[in-house]
XYZ file of C-alpha atoms in Angstrom:
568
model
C -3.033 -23.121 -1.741
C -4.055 -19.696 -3.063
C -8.068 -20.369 -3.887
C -8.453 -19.579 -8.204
C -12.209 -18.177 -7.595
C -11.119 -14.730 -6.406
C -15.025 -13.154 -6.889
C -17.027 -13.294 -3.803
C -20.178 -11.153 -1.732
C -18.656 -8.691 1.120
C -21.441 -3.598 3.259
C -23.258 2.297 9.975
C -19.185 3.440 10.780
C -17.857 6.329 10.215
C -14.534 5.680 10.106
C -11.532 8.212 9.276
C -8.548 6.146 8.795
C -5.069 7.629 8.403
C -2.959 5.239 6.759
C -0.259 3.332 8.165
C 3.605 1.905 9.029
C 6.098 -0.893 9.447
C 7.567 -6.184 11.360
C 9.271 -10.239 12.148
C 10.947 -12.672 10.818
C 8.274 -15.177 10.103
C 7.784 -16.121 6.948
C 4.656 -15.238 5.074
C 2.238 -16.792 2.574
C 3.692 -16.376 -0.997
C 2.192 -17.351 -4.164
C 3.926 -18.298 -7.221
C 4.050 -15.324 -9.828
C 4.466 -16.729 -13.225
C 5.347 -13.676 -16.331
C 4.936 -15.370 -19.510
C 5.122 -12.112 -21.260
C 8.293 -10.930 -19.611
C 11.507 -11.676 -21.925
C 14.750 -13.179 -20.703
C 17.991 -10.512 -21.106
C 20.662 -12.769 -21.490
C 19.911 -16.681 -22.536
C 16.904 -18.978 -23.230
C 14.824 -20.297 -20.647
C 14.555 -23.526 -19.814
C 11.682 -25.848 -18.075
C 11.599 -24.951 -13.896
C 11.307 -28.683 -13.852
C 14.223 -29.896 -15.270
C 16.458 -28.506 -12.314
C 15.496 -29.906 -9.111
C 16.971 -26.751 -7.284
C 15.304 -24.866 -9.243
C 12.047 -26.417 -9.539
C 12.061 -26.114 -4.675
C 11.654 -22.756 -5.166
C 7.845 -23.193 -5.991
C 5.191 -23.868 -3.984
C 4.959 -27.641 -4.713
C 6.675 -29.526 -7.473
C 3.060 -29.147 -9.384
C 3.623 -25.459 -9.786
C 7.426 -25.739 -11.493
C 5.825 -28.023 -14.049
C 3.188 -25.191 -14.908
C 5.624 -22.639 -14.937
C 7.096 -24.111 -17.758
C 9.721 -22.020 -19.185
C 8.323 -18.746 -18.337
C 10.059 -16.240 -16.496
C 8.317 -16.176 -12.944
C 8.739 -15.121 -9.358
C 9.161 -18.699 -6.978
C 7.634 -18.147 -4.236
C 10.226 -19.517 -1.798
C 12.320 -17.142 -2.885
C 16.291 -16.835 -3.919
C 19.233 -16.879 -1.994
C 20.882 -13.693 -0.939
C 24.476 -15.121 -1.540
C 26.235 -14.023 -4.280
C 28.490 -17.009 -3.638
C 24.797 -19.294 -4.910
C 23.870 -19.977 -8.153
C 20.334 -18.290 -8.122
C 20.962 -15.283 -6.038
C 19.627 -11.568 -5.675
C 16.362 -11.151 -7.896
C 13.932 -8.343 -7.488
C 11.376 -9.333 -10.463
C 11.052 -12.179 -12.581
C 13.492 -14.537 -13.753
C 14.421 -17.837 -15.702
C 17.103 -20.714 -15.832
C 19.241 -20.535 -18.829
C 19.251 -23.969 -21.029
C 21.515 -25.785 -22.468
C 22.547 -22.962 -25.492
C 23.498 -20.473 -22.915
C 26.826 -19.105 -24.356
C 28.427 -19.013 -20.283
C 27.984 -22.567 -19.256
C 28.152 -20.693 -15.506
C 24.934 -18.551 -16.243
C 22.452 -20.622 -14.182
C 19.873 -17.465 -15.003
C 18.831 -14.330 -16.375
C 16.814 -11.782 -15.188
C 13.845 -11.104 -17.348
C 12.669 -7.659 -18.083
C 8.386 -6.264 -18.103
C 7.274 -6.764 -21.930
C 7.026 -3.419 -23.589
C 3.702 -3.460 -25.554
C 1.479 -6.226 -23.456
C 0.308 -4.708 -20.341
C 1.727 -5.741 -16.902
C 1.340 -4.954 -13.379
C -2.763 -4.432 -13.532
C -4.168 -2.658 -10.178
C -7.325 -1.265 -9.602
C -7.757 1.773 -7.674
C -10.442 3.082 -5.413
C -12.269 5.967 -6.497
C -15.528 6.112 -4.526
C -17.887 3.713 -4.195
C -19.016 3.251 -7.790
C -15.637 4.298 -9.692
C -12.547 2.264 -9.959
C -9.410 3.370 -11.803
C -7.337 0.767 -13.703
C -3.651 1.427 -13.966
C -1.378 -0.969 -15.537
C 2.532 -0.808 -16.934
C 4.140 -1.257 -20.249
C 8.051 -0.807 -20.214
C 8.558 0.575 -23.705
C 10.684 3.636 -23.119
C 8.018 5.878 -23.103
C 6.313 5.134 -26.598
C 3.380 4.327 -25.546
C 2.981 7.983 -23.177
C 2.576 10.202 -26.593
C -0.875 12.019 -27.099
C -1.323 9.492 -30.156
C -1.640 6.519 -28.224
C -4.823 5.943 -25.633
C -5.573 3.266 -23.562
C -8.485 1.657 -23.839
C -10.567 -0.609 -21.827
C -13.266 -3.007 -22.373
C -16.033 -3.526 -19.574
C -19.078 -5.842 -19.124
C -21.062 -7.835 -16.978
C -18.832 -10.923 -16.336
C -20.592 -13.781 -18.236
C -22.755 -10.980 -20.586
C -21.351 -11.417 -24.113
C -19.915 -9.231 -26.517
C -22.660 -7.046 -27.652
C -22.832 -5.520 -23.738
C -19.379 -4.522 -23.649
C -18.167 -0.474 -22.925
C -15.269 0.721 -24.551
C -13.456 3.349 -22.636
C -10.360 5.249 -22.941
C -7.721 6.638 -21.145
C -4.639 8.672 -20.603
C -0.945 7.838 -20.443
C 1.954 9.351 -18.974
C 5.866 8.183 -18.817
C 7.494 7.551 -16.048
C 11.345 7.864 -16.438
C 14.048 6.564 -13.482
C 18.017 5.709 -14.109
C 18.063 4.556 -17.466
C 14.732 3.299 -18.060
C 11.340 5.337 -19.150
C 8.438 3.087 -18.859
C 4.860 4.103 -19.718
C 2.141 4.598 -17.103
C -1.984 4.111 -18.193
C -4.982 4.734 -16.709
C -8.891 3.901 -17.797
C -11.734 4.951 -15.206
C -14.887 2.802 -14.827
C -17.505 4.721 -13.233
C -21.527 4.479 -12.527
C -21.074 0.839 -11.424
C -23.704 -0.984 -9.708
C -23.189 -1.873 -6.579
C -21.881 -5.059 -4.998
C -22.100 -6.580 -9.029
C -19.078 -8.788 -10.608
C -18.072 -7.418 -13.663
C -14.988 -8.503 -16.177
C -12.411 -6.196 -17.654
C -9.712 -6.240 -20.276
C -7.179 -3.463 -21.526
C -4.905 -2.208 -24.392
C -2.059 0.157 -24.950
C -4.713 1.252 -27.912
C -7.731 -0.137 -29.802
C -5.684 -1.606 -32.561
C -3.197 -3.752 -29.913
C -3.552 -6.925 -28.102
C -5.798 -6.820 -25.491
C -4.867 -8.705 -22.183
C -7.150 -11.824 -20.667
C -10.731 -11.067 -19.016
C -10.477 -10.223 -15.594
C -13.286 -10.330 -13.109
C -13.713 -7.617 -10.303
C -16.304 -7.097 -8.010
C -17.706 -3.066 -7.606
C -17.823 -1.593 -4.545
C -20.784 0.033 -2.298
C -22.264 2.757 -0.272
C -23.753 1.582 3.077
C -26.251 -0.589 2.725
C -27.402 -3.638 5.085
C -24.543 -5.794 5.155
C -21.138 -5.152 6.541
C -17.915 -3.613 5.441
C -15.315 -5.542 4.940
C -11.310 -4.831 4.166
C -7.981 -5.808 5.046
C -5.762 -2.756 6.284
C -1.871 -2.689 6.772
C 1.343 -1.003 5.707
C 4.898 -1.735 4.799
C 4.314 -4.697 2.679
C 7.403 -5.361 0.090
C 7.877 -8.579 -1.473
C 11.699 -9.030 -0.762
C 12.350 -7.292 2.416
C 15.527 -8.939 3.710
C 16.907 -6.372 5.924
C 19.349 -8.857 8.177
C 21.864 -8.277 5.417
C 24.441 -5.649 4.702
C 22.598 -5.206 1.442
C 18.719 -4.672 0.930
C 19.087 -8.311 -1.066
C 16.233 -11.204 -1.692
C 15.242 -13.313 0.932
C 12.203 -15.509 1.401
C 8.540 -13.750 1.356
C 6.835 -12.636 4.105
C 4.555 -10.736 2.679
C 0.283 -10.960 2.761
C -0.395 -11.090 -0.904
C -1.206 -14.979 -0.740
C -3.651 -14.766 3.014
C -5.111 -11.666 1.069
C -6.180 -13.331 -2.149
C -8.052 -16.518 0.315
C -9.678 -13.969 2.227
C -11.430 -11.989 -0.642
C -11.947 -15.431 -2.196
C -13.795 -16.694 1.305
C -15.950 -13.478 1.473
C -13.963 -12.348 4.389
C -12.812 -9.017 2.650
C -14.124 -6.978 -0.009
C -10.854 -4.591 -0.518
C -7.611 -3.673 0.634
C -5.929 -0.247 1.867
C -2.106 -0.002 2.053
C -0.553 2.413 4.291
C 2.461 2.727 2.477
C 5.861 1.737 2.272
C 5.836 -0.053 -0.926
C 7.982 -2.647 -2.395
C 11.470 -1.387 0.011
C 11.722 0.361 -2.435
C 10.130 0.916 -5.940
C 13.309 2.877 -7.299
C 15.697 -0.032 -5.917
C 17.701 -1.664 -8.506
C 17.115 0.300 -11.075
C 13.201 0.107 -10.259
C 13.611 -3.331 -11.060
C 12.573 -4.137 -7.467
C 9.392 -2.045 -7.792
C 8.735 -3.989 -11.181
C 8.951 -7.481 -8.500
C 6.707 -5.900 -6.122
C 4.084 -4.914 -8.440
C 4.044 -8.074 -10.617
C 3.700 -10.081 -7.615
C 1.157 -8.157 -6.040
C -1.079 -7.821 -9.094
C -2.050 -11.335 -8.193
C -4.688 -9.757 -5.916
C -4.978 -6.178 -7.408
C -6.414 -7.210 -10.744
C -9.308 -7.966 -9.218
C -9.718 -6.475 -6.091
C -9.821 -2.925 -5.527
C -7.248 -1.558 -3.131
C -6.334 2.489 -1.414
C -2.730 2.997 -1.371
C -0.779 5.477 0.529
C 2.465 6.936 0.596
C 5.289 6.573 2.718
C 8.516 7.690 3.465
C 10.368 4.933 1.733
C 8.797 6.131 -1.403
C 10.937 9.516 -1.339
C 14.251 7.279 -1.206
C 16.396 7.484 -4.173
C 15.449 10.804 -5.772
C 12.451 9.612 -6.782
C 10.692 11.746 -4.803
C 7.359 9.199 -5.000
C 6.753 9.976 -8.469
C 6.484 5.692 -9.487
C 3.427 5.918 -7.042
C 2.271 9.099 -8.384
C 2.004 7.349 -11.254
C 0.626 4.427 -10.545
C -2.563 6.540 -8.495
C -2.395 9.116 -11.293
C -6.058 8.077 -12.290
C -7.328 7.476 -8.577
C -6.392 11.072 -7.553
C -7.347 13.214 -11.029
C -10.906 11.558 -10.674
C -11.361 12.874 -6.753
C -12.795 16.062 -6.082
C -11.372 19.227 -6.788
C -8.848 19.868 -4.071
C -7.463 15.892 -3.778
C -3.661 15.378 -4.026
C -1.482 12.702 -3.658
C -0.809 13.614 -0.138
C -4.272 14.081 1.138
C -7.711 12.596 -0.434
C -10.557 11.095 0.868
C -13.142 9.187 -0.314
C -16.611 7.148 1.105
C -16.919 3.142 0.852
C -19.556 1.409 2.749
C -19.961 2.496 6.396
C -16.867 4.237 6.716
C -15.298 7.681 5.385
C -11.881 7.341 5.045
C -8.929 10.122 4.789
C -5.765 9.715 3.390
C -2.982 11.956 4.336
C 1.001 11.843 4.255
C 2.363 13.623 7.319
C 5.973 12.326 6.771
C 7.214 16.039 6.221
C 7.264 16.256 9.807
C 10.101 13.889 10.128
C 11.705 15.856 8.111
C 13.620 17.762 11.201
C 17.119 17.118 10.399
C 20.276 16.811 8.264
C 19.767 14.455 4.915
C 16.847 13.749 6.167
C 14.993 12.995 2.663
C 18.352 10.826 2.209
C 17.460 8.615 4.852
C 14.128 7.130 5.196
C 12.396 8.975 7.349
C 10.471 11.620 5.301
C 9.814 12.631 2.321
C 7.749 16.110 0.028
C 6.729 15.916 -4.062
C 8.756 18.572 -6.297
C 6.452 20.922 -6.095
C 7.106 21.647 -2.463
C 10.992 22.069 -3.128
C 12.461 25.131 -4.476
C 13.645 24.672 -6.844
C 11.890 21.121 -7.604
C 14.603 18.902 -6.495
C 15.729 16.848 -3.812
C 18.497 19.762 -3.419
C 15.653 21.953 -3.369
C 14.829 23.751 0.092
C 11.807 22.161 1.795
C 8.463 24.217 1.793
C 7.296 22.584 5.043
C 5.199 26.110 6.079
C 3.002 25.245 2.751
C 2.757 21.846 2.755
C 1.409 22.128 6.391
C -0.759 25.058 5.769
C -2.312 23.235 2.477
C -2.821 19.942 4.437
C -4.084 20.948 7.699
C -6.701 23.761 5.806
C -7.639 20.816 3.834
C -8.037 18.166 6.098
C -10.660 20.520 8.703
C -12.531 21.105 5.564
C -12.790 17.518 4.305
C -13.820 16.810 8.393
C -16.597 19.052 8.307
C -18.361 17.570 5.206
C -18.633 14.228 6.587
C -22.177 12.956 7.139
C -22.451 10.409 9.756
C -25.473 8.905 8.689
C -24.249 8.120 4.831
C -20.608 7.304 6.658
C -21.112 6.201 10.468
C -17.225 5.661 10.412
C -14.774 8.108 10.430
C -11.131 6.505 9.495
C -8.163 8.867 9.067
C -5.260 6.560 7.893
C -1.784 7.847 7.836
C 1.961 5.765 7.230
C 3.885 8.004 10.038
C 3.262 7.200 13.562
C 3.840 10.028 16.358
C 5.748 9.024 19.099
C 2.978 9.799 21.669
C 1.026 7.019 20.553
C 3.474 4.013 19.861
C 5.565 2.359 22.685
C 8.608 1.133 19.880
C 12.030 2.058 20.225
C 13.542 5.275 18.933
C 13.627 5.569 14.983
C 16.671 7.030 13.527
C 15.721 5.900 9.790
C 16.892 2.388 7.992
C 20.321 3.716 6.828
C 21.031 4.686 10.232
C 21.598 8.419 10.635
C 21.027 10.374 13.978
C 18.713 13.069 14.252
C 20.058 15.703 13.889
C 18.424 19.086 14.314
C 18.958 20.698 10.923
C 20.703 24.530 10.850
C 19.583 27.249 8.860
C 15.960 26.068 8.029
C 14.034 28.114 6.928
C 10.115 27.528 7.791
C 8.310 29.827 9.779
C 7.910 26.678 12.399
C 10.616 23.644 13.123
C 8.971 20.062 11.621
C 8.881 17.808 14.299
C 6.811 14.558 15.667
C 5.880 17.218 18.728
C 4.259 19.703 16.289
C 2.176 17.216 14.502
C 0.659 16.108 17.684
C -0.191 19.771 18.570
C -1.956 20.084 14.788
C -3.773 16.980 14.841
C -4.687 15.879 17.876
C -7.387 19.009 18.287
C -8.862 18.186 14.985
C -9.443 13.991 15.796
C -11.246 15.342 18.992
C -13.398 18.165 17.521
C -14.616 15.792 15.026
C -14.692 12.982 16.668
C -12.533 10.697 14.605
C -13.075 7.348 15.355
C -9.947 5.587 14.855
C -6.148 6.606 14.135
C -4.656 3.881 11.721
C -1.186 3.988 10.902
C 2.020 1.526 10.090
C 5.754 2.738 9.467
C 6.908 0.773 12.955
C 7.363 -2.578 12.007
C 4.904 -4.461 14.847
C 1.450 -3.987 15.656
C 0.135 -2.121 18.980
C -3.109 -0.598 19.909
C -4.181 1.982 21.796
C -7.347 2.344 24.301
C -9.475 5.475 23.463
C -6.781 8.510 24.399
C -6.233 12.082 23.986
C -2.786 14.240 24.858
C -1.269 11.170 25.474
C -3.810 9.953 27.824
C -6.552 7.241 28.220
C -9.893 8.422 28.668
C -10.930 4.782 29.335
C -9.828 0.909 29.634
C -12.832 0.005 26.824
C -14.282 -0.016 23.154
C -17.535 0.922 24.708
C -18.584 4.157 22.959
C -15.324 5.558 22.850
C -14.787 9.196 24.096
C -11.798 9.887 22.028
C -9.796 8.189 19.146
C -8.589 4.677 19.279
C -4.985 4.539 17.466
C -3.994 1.182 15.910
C -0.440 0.551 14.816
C -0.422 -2.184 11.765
C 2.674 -1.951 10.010
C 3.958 -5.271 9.599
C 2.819 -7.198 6.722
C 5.935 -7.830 5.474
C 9.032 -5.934 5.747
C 12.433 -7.841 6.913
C 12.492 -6.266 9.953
C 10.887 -5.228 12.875
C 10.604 -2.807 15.558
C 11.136 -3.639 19.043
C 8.691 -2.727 22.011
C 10.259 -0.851 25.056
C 10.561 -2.951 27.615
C 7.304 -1.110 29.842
C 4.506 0.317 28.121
C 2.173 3.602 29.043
C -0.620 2.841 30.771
C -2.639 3.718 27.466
C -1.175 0.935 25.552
C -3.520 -1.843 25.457
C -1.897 -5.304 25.327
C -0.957 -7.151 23.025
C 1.953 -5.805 21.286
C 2.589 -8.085 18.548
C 6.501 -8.515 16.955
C 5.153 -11.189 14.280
C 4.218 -10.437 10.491
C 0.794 -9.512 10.444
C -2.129 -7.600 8.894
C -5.594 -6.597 10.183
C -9.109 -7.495 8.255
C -11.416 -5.263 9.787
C -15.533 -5.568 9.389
C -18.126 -2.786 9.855
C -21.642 -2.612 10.546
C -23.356 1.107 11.590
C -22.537 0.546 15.167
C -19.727 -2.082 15.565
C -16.300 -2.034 14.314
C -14.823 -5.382 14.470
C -10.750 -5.555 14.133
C -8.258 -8.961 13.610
C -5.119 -8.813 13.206
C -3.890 -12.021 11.393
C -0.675 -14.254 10.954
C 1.055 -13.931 7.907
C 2.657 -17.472 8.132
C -0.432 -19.205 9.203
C -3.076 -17.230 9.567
C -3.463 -17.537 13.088
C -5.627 -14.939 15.344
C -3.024 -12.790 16.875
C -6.058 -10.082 18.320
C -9.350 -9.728 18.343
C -11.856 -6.682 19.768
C -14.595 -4.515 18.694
C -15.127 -1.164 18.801
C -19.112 -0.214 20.096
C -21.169 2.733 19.314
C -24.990 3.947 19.366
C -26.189 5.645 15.901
């Protein structure tokens, strides 16, 4: 069971990560997500309890009873079969009782309360700032200049005469018919390593939410570094259907909450590929992914990053946007949703979106495989042509800049974490995006250069050698592979033993439906083993080790183990 203390200890790397990608079948470890704020659309709710059927979708017959009538996420899931009673949820839900007007309705899907705050996630700033973002879905009321946010902060236990009031900003967020409100409080100058407790408001004059305890972050200091990394984590990823419909979890939110709890990580960064997707469903599957996933987030800090199944839809990744609207406006001049960095413990770690690469042939931002913000379309729409030349231009000047800054002795560790994975460095099976188009080489483009998996290699590639980037991490194939130290598509060596170029690791399968299949031989710089099994890495720090495991989502079972060496 998911362990209720979720406050525990965790801090010479430097370690660029570029964030990650895309995995099995197996099931993974769900927790229940109970919504008593969330309101039913179309009956009352009845007891989980008092429906056996019902009451199987929890974790244990214990957990229906607490539920009570609240609207809630099981989590052993609903059935994808329309033909079922319970079938195809994205967010919360609730049996209808007796009074239900259709004595057929077996439930109702409930909808995010519109002046209580939902879907709570703190944000990595640096290493003493967090930014708190949470949700209310009010059509937008609550985004006008005459409503703040506010939150309260304090030493968790100190009483009320030590708490900071701060306040925020709001902005809506509108998609299909719905406009929901977006808010975001910054708590900076926190001392390190300390457990502090948290509340929030749509204002100062409306309810405030429970305390919430977080720990703060750190610079490096004597003890290690410690964080689970992965990407394409949804909560309903059932991809074996014709329809992207609900299926069991196999998600990591439930191994991730233990782990924090059990000291073994301090934070969490997320490649990207959210939720498969936010905008499904009206965004109502975004809503699912988010409530669920706030489980952890409340109280421990996590990085996101975007991928390319966050341009589906027309939505062109503005939910995200919005939800790391306070992250990126409180990073140094020059940050942007697409590239930021920032320094936590041992490691500095770089964020950057090079899925405008993939974007190399017809409908290709209809697809999956790529995606660019407004403001690199002309004119700002997904109709808009594509300004690849200064997207590329903006990233790659601001990446060599960000590279040169780095000081190895505040930040041994040099991560760049990305969501795309080049085709030099992975060994899966051709992607021709998850709505199955063929790549086509587009006509009539108009960049000064063709985007392409080839070109990125050529840009990046020089820059992880001249600056000695420790590790490549990446998801968007659904498996997990690493590489030995290689450069041009070559191993410089068959060890972790002061590595003479940059180690790639492929973790992209915490919990998508799917997953990507291995050719059947693998390039001599491959480094066994390829894993096809729902998964995650929790990776630990000190100034000259990095220590990586990559961990069953089902059962938490060791799936690989190894440590990168290096003299300070």
């Amino acid at each position: 069971m998911v362990n209720a203390n979720l406050i525990n200890d965790m801090g010479k790397f430097l370690v660029t990560f570029i964030l990650c990608t895309n995995l099995t079948l197996t099931l993974g470890y769900a927790p229940d997500t109970i919504l008593p704020s969330s309101t039913p659309k179309s009956c009352s709710c009845a007891d989980w309890s008092s429906n056996s059927s019902a009451a199987a979708l929890f974790s244990s017959p214990e957990a229906a009873v607490a539920a009570g009538s609240s609207c809630a996420i099981p989590s052993l899931g609903v059935s994808a079969d329309p033909t079922s009673p319970i079938y195809n949820i994205y967010d919360g839900f609730c049996l209808c009782d007796s009074t239900s007007e259709d004595p057929d309705m077996w439930f109702t899907h409930c909808d995010s309360p519109a002046d209580i705050p939902s879907q709570l996630n703190l944000l990595i700033v640096d290493a003493s700032t967090v930014a708190v973002n949470f949700l209310t879905s009010d059509n937008g009321k609550r985004s006008s200049p005459s409503n703040t946010p506010v939150a309260e902060l304090k030493l968790l236990g100190a009483d009320e005469s030590a708490i900071k009031t701060i306040t925020g900003f709001s902005e809506p967020y509108a998609y299909g018919s719905r406009v929901q409100s977006y808010h975001n409080v910054i708590f900076s100058n926190l001392t390190q390593r300390t457990d502090y407790e948290y509340r929030v408001a749509t204002g100062a004059d409306q309810v405030f939410t429970k305390w919430t305890k977080f720990r703060s972050l750190y610079t490096k200091d004597s003890k290690p570094t410690k964080l689970a990394m992965y990407g394409d984590m949804g909560v309903y990823p059932n991809m074996e259907t014709p329809e992207a419909v609900p299926s069991v979890a196999r998600h990591n939110i439930g191994n991730l909450i233990d782990d924090y709890a059990n000291g073994d990580i301090d934070f969490v960064m997320h490649c990207g590929d959210h939720a498969y997707e936010f905008q499904f469903a009206n965004g109502e599957r975004g809503d699912g992914y988010m409530d669920a996933y706030s489980l952890l987030l409340k109280n421990v800090p996590w990085l996101p990053g975007w991928g390319n199944h966050e341009y589906l839809d027309e939505d062109m990744g503005e939910r995200l946007a919005n939800i790391t609207s306070g992250m990126i406006s409180s990073m140094p001049e020059g940050s942007h949703r697409m590239w930021y960095s920032t320094d936590v413990g041992h490691m500095h770690l770089v964020q950057l979106d090079f899925s405008p690469y993939f974007c190399f042939f017809d409908g290709c931002e209809a697809v999956d495989t790529c995606g660019l913000p407004r403001e690199f379309h002309d004119p700002p729409t997904t109709d808009g042509e594509m300004l690849f030349d200064e997207y590329r231009e903006r990233i790659l000047a601001w990446l060599e800049a960000d590279l040169k800054k780095v000081d190895r002795e505040k930040t041994p560790w040099l991560i760049e974490k990305e969501k795309e994975k080049r085709k030099q460095m992975r060994t899966t099976d051709a992607d021709n995006g998850a709505k199955g188009y063929k790549h086509l080489r587009t006509t009539g483009y108009t960049s000064k250069v063709q985007p392409s998996q080839d070109l990125l290699r050529l840009d990046l590639e020089p820059l992880l050698k001249k600056y000695n980037v420790d590790v490549y991490f990446t998801g968007h194939n659904h498996n997990y592979e690493t590489t030995w130290p290689m450069f041009n598509a070559t191993s410089v060596q068959k060890d972790f033993k002061e590595p003479k170029a940059t180690v790639h690791i492929i973790s992209g399968a915490a919990g998508p439906g799917g997953y990507d299949n291995f050719t059947k031989t693998s390039p001599e710089w491959s480094r066994e083993p390829r894993v096809l099994e729902v998964s995650y890495s929790v990776v630990e720090m000190t100034d000259e080790t990095f220590h990586l495991k990559q961990i069953a989502n089902n059962d938490g079972r060791l799936l690989d183990d190894f440590t990168i060496t290096k003299k300070i």
